Coordinates of C-alpha atoms and ligand atoms in Angstrom, one line a residue:
Chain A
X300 CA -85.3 41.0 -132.4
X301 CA -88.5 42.3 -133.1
X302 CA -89.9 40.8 -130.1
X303 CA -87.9 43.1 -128.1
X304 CA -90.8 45.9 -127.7
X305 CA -93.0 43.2 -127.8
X306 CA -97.2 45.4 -126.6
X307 CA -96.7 44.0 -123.4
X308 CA -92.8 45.5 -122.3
X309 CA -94.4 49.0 -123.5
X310 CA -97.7 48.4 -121.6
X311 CA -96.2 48.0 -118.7
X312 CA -93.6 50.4 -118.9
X313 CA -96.3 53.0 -120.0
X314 CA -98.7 52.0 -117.8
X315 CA -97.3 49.9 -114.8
X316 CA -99.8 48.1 -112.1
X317 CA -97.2 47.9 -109.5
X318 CA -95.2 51.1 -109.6
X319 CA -95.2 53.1 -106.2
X320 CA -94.3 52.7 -102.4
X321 CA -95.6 50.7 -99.5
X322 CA -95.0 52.7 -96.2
X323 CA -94.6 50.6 -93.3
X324 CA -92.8 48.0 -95.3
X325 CA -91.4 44.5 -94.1
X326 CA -88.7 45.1 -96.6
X327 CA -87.3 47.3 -98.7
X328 CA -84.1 48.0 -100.9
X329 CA -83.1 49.7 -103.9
X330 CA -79.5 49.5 -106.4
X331 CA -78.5 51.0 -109.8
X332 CA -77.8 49.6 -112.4
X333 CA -74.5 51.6 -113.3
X334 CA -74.3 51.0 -117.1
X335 CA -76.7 53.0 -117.4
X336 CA -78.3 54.7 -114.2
X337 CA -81.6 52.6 -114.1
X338 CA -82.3 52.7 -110.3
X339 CA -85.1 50.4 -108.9
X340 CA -86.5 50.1 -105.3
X341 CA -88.9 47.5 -104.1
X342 CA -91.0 47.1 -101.1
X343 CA -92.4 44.2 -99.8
X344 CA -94.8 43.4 -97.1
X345 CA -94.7 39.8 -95.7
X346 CA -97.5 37.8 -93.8
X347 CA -97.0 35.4 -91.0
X348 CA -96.4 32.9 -93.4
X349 CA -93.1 34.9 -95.0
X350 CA -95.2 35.1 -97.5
X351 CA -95.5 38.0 -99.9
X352 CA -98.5 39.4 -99.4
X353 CA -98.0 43.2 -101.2
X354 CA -95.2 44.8 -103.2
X355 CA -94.3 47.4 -105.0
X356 CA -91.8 49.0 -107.2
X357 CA -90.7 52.3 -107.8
X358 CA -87.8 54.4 -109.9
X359 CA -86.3 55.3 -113.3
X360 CA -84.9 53.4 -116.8
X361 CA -85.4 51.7 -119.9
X362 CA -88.6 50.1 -121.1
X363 CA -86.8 46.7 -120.3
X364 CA -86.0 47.2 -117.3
X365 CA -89.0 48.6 -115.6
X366 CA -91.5 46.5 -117.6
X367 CA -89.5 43.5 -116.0
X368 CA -89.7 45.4 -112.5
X369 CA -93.8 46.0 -113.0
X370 CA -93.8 41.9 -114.4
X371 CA -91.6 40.6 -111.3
X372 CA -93.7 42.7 -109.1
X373 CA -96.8 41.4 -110.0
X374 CA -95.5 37.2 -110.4
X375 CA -94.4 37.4 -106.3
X376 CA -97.5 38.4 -105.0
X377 CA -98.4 35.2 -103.1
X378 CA -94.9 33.8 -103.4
X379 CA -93.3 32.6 -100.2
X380 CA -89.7 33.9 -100.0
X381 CA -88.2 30.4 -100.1
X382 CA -89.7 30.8 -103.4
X383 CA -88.9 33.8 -104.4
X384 CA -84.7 32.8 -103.5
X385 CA -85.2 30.4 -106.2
X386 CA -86.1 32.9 -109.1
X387 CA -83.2 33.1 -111.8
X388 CA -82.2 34.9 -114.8
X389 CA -84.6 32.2 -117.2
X390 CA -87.8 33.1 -114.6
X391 CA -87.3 36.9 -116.0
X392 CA -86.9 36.2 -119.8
X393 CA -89.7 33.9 -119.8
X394 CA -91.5 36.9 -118.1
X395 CA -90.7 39.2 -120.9
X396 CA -90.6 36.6 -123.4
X397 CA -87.7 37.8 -125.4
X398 CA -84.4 37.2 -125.8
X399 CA -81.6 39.9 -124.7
X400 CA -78.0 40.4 -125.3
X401 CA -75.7 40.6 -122.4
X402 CA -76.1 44.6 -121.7
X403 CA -80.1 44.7 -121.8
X404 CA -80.1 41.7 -119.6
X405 CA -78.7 44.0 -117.0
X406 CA -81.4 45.9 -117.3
X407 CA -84.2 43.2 -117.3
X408 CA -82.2 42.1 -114.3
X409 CA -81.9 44.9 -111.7
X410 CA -85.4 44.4 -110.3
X411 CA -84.6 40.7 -109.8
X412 CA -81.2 41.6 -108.3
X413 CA -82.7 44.4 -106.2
X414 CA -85.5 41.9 -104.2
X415 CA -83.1 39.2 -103.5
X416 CA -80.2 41.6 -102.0
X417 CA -83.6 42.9 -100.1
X418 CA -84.9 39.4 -98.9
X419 CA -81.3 37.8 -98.3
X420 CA -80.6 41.9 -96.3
X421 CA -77.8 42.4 -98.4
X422 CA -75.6 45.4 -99.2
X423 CA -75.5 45.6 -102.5
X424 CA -77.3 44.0 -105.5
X425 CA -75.0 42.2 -106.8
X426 CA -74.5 40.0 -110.2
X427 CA -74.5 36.2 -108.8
X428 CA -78.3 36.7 -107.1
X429 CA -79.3 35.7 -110.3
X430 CA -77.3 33.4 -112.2
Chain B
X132 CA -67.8 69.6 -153.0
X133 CA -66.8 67.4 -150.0
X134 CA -63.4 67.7 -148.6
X135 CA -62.7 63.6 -148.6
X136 CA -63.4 61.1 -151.3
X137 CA -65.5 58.6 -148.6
X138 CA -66.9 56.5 -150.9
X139 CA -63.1 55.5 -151.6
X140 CA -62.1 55.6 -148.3
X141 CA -65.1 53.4 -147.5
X142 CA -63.5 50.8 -149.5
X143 CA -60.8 50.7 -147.2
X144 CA -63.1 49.8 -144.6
X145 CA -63.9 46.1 -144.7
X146 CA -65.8 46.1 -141.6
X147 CA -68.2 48.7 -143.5
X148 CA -69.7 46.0 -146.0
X149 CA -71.2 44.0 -143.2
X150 CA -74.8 43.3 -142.7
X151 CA -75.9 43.7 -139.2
X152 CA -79.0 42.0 -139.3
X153 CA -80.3 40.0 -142.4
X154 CA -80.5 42.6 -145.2
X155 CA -79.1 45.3 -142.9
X156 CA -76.2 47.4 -143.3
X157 CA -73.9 48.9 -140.8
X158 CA -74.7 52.5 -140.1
X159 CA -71.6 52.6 -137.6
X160 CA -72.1 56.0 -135.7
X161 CA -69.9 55.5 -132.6
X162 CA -66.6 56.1 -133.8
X163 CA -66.0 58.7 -130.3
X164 CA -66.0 55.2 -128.2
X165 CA -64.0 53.5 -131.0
X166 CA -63.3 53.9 -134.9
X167 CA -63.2 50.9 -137.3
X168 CA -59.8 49.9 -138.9
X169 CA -58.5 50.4 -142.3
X170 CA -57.2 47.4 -144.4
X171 CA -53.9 49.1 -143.9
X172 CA -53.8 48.9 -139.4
X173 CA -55.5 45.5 -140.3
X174 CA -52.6 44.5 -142.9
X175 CA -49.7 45.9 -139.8
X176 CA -50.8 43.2 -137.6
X177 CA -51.3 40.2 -139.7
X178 CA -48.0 41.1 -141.4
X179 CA -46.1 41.4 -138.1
X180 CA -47.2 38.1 -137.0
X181 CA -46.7 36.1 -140.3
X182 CA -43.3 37.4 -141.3
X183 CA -41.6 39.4 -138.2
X184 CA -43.0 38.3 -134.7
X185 CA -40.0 38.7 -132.4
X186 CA -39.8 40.5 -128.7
X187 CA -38.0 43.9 -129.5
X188 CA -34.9 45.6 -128.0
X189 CA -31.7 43.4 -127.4
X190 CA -32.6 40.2 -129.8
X191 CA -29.3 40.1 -131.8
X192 CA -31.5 38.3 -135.2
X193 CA -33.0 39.5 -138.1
X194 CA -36.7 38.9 -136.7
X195 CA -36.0 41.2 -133.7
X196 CA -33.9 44.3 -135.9
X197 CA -37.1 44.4 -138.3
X198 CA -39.2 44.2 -135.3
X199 CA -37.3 46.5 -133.1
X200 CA -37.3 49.3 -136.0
X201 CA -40.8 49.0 -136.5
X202 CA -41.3 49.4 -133.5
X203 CA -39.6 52.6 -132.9
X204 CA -40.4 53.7 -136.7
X205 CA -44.3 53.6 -135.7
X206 CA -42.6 55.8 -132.5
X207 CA -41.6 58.4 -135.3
X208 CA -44.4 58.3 -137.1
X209 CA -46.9 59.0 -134.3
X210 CA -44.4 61.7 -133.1
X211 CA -44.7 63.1 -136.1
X212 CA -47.9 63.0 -136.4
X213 CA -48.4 65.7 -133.3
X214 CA -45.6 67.0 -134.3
X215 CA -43.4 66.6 -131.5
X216 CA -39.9 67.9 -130.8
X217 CA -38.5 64.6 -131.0
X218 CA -39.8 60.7 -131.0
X219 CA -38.6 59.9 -126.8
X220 CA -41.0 62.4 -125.7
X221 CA -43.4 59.8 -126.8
X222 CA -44.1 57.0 -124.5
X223 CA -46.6 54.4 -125.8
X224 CA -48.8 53.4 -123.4
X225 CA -52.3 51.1 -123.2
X226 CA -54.4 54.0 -123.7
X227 CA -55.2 57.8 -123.1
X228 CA -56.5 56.1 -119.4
X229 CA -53.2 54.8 -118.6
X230 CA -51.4 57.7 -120.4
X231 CA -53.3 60.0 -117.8
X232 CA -52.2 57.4 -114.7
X233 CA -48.8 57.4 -115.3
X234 CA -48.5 60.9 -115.2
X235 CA -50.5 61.1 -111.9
X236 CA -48.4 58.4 -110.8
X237 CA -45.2 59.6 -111.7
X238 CA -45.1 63.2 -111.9
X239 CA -47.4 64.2 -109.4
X240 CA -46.5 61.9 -106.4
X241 CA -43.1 63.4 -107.4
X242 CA -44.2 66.9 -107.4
X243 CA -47.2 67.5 -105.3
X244 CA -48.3 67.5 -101.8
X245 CA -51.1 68.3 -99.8
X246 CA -52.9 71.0 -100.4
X247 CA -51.8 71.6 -104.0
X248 CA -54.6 72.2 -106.6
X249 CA -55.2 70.7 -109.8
X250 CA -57.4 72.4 -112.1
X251 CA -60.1 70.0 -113.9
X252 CA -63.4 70.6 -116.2
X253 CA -66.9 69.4 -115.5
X254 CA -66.7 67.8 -118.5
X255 CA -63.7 65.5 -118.4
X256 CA -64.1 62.0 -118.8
X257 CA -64.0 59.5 -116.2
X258 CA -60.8 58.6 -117.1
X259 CA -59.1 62.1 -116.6
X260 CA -61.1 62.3 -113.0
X261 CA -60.3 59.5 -111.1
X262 CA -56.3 59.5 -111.3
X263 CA -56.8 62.6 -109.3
X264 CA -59.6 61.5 -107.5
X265 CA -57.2 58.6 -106.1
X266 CA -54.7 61.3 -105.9
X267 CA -56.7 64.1 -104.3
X268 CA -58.0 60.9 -101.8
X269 CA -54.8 59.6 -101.0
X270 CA -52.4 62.6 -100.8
X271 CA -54.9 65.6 -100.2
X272 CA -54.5 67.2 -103.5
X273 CA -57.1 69.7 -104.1
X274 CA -59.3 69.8 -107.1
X275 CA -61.1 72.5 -108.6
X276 CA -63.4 72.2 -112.1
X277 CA -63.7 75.0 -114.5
X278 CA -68.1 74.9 -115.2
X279 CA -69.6 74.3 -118.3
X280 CA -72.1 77.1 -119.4
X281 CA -75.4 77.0 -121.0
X282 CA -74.0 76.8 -124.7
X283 CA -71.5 74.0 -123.4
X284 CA -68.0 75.5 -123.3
X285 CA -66.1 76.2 -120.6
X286 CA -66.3 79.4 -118.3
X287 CA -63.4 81.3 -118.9
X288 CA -63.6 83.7 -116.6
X289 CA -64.1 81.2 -113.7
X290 CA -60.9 79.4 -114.8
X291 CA -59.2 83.3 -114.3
X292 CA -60.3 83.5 -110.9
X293 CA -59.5 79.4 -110.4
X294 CA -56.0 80.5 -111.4
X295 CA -55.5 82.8 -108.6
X296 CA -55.2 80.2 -106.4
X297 CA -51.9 79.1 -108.1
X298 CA -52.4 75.6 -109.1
X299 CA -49.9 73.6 -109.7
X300 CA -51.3 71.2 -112.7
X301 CA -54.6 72.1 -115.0
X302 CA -55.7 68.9 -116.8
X303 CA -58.3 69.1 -119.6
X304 CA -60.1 67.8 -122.3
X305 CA -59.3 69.5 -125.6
X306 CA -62.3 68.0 -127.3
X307 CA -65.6 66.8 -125.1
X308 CA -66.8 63.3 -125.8
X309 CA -69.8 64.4 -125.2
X310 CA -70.9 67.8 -125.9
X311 CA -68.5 67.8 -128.8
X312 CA -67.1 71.2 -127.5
X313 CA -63.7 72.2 -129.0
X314 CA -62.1 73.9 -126.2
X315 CA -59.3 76.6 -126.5
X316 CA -56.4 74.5 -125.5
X317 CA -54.0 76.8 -126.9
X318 CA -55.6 79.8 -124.7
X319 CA -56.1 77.6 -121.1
X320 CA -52.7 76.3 -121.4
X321 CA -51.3 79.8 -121.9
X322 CA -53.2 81.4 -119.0
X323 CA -52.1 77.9 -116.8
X324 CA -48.5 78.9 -117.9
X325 CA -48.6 82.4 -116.6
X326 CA -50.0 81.0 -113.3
X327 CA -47.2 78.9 -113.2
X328 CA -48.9 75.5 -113.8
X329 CA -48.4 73.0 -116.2
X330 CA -50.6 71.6 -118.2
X331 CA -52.4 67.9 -119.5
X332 CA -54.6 67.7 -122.3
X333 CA -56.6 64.8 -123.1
X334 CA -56.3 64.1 -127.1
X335 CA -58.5 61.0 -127.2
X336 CA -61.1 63.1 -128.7
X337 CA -58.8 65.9 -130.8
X338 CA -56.0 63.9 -132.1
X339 CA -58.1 61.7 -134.2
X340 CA -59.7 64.3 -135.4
X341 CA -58.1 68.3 -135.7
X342 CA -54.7 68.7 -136.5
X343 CA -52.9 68.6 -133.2
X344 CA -49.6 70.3 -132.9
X345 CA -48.1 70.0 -129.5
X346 CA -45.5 72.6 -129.9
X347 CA -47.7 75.5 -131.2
X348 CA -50.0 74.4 -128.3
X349 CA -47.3 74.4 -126.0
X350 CA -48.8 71.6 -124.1
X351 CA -46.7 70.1 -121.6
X352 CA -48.2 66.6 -121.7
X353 CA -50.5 65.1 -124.3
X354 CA -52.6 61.9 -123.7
X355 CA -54.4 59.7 -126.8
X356 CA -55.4 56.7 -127.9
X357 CA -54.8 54.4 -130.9
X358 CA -58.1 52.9 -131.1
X359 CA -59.9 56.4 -131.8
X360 CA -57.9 57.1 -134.9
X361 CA -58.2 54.3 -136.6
X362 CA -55.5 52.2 -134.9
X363 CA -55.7 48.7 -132.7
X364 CA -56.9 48.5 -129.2
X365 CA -54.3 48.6 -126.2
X366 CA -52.1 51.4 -127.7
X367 CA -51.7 54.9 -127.1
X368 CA -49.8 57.4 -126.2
X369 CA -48.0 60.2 -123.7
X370 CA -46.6 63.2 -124.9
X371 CA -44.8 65.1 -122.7
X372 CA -41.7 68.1 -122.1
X373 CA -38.3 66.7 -122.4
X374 CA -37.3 68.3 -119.8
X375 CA -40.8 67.1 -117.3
X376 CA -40.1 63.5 -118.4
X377 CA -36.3 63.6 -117.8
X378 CA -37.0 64.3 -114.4
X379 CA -39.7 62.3 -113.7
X380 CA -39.3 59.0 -111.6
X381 CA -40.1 55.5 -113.5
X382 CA -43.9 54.6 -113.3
X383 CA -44.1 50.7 -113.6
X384 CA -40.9 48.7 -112.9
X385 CA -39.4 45.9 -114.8
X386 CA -37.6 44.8 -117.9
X387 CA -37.0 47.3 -121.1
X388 CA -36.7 50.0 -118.4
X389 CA -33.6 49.7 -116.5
X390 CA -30.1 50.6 -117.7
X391 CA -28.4 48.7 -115.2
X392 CA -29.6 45.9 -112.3
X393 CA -28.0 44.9 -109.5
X394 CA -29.1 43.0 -106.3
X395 CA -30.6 46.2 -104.6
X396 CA -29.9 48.7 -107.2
X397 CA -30.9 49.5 -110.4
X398 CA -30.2 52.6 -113.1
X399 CA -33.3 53.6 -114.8
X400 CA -33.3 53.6 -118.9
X401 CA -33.5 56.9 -120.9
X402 CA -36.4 58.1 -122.7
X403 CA -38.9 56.6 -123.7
X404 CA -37.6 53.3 -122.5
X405 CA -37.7 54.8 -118.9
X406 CA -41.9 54.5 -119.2
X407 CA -41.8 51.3 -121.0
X408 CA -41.6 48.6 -118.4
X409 CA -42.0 44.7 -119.6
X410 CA -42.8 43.6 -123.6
X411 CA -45.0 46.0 -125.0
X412 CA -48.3 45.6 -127.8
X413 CA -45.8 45.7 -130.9
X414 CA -47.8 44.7 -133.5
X415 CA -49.8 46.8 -132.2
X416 CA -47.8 49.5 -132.1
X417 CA -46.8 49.7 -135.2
X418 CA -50.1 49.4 -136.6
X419 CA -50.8 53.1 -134.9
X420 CA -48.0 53.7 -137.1
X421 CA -50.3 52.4 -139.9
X422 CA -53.1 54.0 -138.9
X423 CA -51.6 58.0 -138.5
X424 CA -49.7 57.1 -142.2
X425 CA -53.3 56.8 -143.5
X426 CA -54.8 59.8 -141.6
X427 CA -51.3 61.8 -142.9
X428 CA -52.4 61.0 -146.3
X429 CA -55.8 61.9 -145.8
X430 CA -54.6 65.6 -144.3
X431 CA -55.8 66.5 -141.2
X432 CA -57.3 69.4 -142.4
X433 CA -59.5 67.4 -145.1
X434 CA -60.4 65.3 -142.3
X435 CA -61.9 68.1 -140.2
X436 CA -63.7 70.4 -142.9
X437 CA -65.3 66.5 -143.8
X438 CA -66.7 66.4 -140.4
X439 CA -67.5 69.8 -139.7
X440 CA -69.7 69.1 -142.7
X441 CA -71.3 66.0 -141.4
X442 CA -72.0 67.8 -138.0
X443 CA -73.6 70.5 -139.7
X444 CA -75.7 68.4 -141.6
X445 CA -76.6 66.3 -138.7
X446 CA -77.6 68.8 -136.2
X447 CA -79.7 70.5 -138.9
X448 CA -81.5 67.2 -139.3
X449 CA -81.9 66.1 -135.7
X450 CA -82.6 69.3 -134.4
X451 CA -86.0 69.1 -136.9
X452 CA -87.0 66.2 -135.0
X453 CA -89.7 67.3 -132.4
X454 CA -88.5 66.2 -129.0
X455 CA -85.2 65.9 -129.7
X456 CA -83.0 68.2 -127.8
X457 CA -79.1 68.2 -128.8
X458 CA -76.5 69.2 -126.6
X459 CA -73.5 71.2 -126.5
X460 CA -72.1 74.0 -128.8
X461 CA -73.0 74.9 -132.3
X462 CA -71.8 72.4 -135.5
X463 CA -69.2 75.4 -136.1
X464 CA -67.4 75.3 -132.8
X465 CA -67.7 71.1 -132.2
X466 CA -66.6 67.8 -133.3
X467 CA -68.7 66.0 -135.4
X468 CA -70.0 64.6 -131.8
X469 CA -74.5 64.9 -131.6
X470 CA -75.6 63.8 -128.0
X471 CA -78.9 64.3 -127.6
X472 CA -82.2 63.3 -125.7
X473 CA -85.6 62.0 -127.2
X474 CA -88.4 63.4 -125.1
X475 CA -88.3 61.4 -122.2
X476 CA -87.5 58.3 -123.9
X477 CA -84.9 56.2 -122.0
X478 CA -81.6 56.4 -124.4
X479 CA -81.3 52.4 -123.7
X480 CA -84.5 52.0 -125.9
X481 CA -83.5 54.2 -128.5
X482 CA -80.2 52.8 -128.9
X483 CA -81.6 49.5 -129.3
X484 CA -84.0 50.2 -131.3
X485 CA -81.9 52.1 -133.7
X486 CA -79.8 49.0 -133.9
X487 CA -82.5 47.1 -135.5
X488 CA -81.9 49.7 -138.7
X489 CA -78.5 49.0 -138.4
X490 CA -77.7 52.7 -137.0
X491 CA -74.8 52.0 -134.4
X492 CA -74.9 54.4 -131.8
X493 CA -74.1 54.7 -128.2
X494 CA -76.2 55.2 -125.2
X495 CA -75.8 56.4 -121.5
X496 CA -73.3 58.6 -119.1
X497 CA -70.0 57.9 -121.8
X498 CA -68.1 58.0 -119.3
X499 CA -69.0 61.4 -118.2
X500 CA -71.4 61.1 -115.0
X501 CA -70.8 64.2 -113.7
X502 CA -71.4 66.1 -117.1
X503 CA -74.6 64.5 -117.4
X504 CA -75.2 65.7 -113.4
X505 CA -74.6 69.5 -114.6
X506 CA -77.3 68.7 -117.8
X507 CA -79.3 67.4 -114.9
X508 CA -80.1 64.2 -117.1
X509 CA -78.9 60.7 -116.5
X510 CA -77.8 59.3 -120.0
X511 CA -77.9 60.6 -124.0
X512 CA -78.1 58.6 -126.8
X513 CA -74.7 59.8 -128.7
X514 CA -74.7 59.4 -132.6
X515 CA -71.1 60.3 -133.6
X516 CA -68.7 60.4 -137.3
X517 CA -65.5 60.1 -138.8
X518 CA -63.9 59.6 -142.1
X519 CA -66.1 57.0 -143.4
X520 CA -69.5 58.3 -143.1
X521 CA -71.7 60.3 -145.5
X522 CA -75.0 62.3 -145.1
X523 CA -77.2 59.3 -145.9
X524 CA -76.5 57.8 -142.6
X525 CA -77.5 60.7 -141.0
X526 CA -80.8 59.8 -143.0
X527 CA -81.0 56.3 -141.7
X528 CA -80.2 57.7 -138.0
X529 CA -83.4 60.3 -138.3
X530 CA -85.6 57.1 -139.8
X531 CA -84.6 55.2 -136.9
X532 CA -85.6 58.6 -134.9
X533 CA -89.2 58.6 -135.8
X534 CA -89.4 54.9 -135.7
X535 CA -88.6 55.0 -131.8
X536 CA -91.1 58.1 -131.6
X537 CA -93.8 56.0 -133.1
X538 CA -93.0 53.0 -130.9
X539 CA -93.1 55.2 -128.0
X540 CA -96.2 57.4 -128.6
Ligands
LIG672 C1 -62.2 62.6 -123.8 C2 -61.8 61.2 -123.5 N1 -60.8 61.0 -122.6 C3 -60.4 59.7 -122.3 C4 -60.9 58.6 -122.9 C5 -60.4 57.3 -122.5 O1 -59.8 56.6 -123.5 P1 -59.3 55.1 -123.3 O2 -60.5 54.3 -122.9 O3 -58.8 54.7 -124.7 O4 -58.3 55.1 -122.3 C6 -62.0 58.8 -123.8 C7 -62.6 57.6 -124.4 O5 -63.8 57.5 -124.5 C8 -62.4 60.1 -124.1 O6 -63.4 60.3 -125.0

């Protein structure tokens, strides 16, 4: 429990490396969180390869859940997005490396949720993306 | 000094005595979503289930009678309790949500048609919002909303000019979730009244706390919930005119509610019974029984000058905090209700945070989106009291405070 504002969820929350826009994009899409309003959008640009080759994040919360979005951000730089599809609840947590009870998870989630409704061109970002 | 003995009433409170964390005490400050139980609502079930279980109504055996009258004791009681005109103008119900359906359900499908208005607040909770949402969407019902001004309470003179345009129902909170705000039910229902509308107000938040007397309100229906006042989950109440409910069509259909069946035909039941389709929660209703007994014998009136002094005492605290900002009304015109903001702090992380000193509180929209729209913020971290809390925890919460402030700076 006391791992839970572990330095490195407040460094990036304070001070994220990935946190703005990429105009043109290859993709884009954005959700809330409705438990609690935390809204995340994420851009990607993809090479010829389909792989990632920039991305960015951008939008409002909790510590939790836009430290994960500035982590996730920065792990999928490189990633193909065969990859990336395989990415799962466990791939976050070991990000933050903490554990989180079943509300918080939702907000460590979002992100996570948010890129694969935008890879897969989904509606919305919904719960089974990432279980 | 203080107007309850908590300390003893803390005994009755087993859930109070548990540590949290290792070596950390409950500091349980959301009693607004939902209070903890006395021994006594605790005792009602288990007793119900080890020496009386039986389905009520029409069991011709000694389980069902002491079931049955129970059943319809608790009915008494929690008539009583609001001091209704009689105990079938009380229908129980799951909750103040369901409460609020059935009405929009039964009496305004019955009653309304397009183009009829229905008078809400901005600061209703979900709950008394989307019933006529789904009403307003489906039958073209209009909706108005009386604002909410800078010190939190509702603009009066709005509401006069609302009422010119002759709604039909006006449908309010009496006591915000929220803001804490106290609103002058007694005064909108009477103004409704002489526009020739009737009236709903939403007790989840009053009746467990102020003395609630539906006949010198003159409220026409009455909405609450069990599990705010110290009673189970999946109980609560309608209140409502004898003479509105007589005439208002059934709401779900099934057993308990019918006088007579035939092939294609059936009689509806009388009061209450009309409303109360299928087995109901018995144990559970009779342990609201249990719980408005022990608030009875508390005193309603004890019960608010104790939380008017917590509120007092809290607000004086938290408002000492730098970058905390409370909102809503003064302690002497709320409930003992403190939502506030921590700079720019997401409520999430001071909720959680908190928790680590044990300090239960509640964090987001509560149900309440579009208030928080007006306050132009998306969530508040909401610390809120009842019977069974004391000064010191308002302490422990204003710890807790600088220990998020430090974390975050
Ligand atoms: C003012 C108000 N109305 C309605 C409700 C809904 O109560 P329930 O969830 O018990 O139906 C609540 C509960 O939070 C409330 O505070």
């Amino acid at each position: 429990m006391e791992d839970l504002y572990r330095e490195v969820i407040i460094d990036h929350y304070k001070n994220p490396q990935y946190r703005g826009k990429l105009e043109p994009h290859d993709i884009s899409f954005e959700d809330d969180n409705p438990l609690c309003g935390d809204h995340i959008r994420i851009d990607l640009r993809i090479d010829k390869d389909s792989r990632v080759n920039e991305a960015r994040f951008d939008g409002h919360g909790c510590a939790i859940s836009q430290a994960s979005a500035d982590l996730l951000t920065e792990s999928i730089i490189g990633k193909s997005l065969e990859e990336i599809k395989t990415l799962n609840k466990q791939d976050i947590l070991d990000m933050l490396g903490i554990e989180l009870g079943p509300v918080r998870l939702k907000c460590a989630l979002l992100s996570l949720k948010v890129l694969k409704a935008g890879i897969y061109g989904l509606g919305e970002a919904s719960d089974d993306l990432v279980e | 000094m203080t107007a309850l003995d908590v300390k003893k009433i803390r005994a009755d409170f087993p859930i109070l005595d548990r540590q949290v964390h290792p070596g950390v005490p409950l500091v349980y400050l959301d009693s607004t979503a939902t209070s903890q139980k006395p021994l006594v609502v605790i005792e009602a079930l288990n007793s119900f289930y080890r020496t009386y279980n039986a389905n009520i109504h029409r069991g011709i055996h000694v389980l069902a009678e002491e079931a049955t009258a129970m059943y319809e004791d608790s009915r008494v009681k929690v008539a009583r309790f609001i001091n209704a005109p009689s105990a079938r103008q009380v229908i129980f119900t799951r909750n103040t949500t369901e409460s609020i359906n059935l009405v929009a359900y039964s009496w305004a499908r019955a009653n309304l048609k397009s183009g009829d208005l229905i008078i809400l607040t901005e600061m209703e909770h979900h709950s008394n919002l989307i019933p006529w949402h789904m009403l307003a969407f489906e039958g073209g019902v209009r909706l108005e909303f009386i604002p909410v001004n800078e010190t939190g309470s509702l603009d009066m003179q709005v509401y006069q000019e609302l009422l010119k345009q002759e709604p039909r129902l006006v449908a309010f909170t009496h006591m915000s979730n929220v803001l804490g705000t106290i609103n002058p039910a007694a005064e909108i229902i009477r103004r409704a009244h002489a526009a020739g509308a009737i009236t709903l107000l939403d007790g989840a938040q009053s009746v467990p706390h102020l003395s609630v007397d539906v006949q010198e309100l003159d409220a026409d229906f009455l909405v609450f919930s069990a599990h705010k006042m110290l009673g189970p989950t999946g109980i609560g109440a309608l209140y409502g005119k004898l003479e509105l409910l007589e005439n208002m069509p059934p709401f779900l259909g099934g057993g308990d509610m019918i006088k007579t069946v035939h092939l294609r035909s059936f009689l509806p039941n009388s009061l209450p019974h009309k409303f109360e389709a299928g087995t109901p929660a018995i144990s559970e209703a009779i342990g609201f029984g249990s719980a408005v007994e022990y608030l009875e014998g508390l005193g309603m009136t004890q019960v608010e000058a104790h939380e008017q002094e917590m509120i007092h005492y809290a607000l004086e605290r938290l408002e000492e905090i730098p970058g905390v900002r409370v909102y809503g009304p003064p302690a002497e015109h709320k409930g003992a209700v403190a939502a506030f903001t921590l700079e720019d702090i997401h409520p999430h992380d001071v909720a959680q945070i908190l928790d680590r000193y044990g300090v239960a509180v509640r964090a987001g929209h509560h149900c309440a989106q579009p208030l928080h729209e007006k306050l132009g913020i998306p969530a508040t971290t909401r610390a809120s009291f009842y019977i069974y809390n004391m000064p010191h925890e308002v302490d422990q919460l204003v710890a807790g405070i600088y220990q998020v402030k430090k974390m975050f700076s």
